[in-house]
Short mmCIF file of C-alpha atoms and ligand atoms in Angstrom, two decimals:
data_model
loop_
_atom_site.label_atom_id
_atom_site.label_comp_id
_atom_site.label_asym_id
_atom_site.label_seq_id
_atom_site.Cartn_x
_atom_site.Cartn_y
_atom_site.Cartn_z
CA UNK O 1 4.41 16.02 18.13
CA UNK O 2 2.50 15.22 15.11
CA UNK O 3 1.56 17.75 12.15
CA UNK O 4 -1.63 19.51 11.23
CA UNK O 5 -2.46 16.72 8.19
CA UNK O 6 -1.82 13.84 10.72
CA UNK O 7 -4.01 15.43 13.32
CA UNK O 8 -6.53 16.12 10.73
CA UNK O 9 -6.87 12.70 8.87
CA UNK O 10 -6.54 11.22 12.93
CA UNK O 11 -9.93 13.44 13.89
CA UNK O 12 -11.38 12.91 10.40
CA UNK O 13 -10.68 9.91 8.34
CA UNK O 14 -11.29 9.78 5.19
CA UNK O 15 -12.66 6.69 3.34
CA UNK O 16 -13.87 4.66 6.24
CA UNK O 17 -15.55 1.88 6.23
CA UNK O 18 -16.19 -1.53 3.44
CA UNK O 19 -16.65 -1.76 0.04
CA UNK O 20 -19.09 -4.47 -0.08
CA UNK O 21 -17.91 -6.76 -3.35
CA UNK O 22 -14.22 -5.28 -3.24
CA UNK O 23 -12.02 -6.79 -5.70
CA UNK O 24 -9.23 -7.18 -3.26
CA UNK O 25 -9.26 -6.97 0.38
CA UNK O 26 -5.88 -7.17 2.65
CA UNK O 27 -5.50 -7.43 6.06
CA UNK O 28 -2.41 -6.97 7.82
CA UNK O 29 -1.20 -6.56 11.74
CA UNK O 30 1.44 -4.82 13.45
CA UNK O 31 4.06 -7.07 14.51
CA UNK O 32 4.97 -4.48 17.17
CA UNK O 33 1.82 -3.74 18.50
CA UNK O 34 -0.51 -5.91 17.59
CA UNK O 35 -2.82 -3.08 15.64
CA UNK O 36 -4.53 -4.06 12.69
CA UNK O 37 -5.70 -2.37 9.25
CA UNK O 38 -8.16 -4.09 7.06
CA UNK O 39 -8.45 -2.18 2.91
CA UNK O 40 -10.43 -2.92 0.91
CA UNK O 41 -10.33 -1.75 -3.31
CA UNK O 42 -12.37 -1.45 -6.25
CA UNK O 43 -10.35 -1.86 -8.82
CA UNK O 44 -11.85 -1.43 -12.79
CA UNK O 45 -9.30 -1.86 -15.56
CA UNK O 46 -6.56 -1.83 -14.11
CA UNK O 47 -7.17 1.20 -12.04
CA UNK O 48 -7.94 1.99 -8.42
CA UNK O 49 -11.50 3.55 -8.66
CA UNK O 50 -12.05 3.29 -4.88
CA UNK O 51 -10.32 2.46 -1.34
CA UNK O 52 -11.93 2.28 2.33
CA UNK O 53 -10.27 1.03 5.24
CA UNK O 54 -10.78 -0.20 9.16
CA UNK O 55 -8.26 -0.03 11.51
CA UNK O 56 -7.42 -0.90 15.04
CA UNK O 57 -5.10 0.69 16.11
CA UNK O 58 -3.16 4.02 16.99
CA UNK O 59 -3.87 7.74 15.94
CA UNK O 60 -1.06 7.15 12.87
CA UNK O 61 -2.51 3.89 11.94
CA UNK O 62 -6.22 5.78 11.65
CA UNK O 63 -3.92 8.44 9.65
CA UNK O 64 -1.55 6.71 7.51
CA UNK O 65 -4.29 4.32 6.09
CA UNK O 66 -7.00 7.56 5.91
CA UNK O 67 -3.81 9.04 3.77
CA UNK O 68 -3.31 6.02 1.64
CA UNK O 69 -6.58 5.37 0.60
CA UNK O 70 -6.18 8.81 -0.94
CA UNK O 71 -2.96 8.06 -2.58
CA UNK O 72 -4.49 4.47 -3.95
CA UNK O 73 -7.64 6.13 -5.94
CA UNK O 74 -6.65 6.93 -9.67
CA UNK O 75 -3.30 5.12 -9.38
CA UNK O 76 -3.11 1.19 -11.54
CA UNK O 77 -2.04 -1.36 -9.67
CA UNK O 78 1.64 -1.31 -9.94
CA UNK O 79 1.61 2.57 -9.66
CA UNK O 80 0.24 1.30 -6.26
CA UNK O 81 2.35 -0.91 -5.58
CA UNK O 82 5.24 1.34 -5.36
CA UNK O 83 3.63 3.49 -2.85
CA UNK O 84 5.99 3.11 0.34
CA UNK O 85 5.30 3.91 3.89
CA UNK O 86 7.71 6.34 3.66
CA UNK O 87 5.67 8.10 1.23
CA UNK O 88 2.50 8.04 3.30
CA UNK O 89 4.41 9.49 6.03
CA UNK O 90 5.73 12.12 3.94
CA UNK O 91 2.08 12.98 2.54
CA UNK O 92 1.17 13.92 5.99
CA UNK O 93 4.08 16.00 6.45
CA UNK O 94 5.93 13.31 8.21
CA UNK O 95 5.45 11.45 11.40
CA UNK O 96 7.71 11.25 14.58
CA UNK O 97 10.30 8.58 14.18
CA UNK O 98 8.98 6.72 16.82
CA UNK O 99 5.66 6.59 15.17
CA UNK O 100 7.57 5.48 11.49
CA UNK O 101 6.35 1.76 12.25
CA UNK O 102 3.41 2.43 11.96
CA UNK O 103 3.03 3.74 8.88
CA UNK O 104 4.06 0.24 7.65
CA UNK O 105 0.45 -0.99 8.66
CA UNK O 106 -0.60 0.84 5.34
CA UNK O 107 1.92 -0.08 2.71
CA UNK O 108 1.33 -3.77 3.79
CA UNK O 109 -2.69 -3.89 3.48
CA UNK O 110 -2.14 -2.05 0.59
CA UNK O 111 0.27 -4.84 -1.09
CA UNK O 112 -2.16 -7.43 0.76
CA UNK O 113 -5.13 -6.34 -1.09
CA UNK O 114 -3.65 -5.73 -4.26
CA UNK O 115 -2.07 -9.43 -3.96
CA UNK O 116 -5.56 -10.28 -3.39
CA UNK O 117 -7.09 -9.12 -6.57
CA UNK O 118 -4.37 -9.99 -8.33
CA UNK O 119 -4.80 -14.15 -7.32
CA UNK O 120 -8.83 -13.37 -7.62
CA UNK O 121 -7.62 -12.50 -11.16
CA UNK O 122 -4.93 -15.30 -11.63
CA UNK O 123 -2.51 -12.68 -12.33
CA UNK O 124 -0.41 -13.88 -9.42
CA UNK O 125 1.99 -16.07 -11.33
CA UNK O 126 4.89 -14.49 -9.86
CA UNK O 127 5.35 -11.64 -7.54
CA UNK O 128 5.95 -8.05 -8.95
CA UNK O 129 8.92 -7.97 -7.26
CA UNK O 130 10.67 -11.73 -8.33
CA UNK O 131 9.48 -10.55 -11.57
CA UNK O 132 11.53 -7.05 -11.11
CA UNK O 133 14.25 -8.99 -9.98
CA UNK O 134 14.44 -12.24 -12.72
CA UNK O 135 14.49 -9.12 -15.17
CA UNK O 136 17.30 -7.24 -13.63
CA UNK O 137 19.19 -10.18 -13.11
CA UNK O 138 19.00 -11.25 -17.31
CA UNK O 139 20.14 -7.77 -17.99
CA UNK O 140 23.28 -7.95 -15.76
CA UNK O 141 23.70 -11.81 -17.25
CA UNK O 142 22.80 -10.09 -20.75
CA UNK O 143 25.68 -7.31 -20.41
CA UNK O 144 27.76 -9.80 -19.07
CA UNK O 145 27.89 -12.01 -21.28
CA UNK O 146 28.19 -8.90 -24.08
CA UNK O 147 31.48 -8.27 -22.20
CA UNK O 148 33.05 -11.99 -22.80
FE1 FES K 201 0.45 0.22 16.57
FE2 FES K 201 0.88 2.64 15.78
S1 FES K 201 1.27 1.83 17.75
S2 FES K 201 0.27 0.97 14.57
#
């Protein structure tokens, strides 16, 4: 049912554990199943330099956020941002679709902590996305009005 990499990040997690003084720190639950995954990231300059993670919850909870925490390190914070549960899941060679939901788990805490250091840094003016979205939105009103 599940592949080699999610059985091996299940049996061995990487990256377990606190960082004590993180610079952001999410929490998020399951809405389905009430599991929940705590990360927790250094972040220096912009970049992830460090990610460790609890979790209650399931053997692809324990996996997807063992995998993600691997994905984080190295990456800045909007590379990070743009990681997507899908891409977790694929990173272990997939998970079985009824196990997809949980994979969510990790793309949330990692959004939650990254929100977090982002208001511990007042850089939370507006989210990434409304930002993404105010911009797209002047371009189409941009080419529109080119077209008058
Ligand atoms: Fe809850 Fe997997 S069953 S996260």
């Amino acid at each position: 049912m599940y592949s080699d990499k999610v059985m091996d990040h299940f049996m061995n997690p990487r990256n377990v554990g606190e960082i004590e003084n993180a610079d952001g720190v999410g929490q998020v639950g399951n809405a389905k199943c009430g599991d929940i995954m705590k990360m927790y990231l250094k972040i220096e300059d912009n970049i992830i330099t460090d990610a460790k993670f609890k979790t209650f919850g399931c053997g692809a909870a324990v996996a997807t956020s063992s995998m993600a925490t691997e994905l984080v390190v190295g990456k800045t914070v909007d590379e990070a941002l743009m990681i997507t549960n899908k891409a977790v899941a694929e990173a272990l060679d997939g998970l079985p679709p009824v196990k997809m939901h949980c994979s969510n788990l990790a793309e949330e805490a990692i959004r939650a902590a990254l929100e977090d250091y982002k208001k511990k840094n007042g850089l939370l003016d507006s989210s990434t996305e409304s930002t993404a979205c105010s911009r797209r939105c002047d371009d189409i009103h941009h080419h529109l009005e080119e077209e008058d």
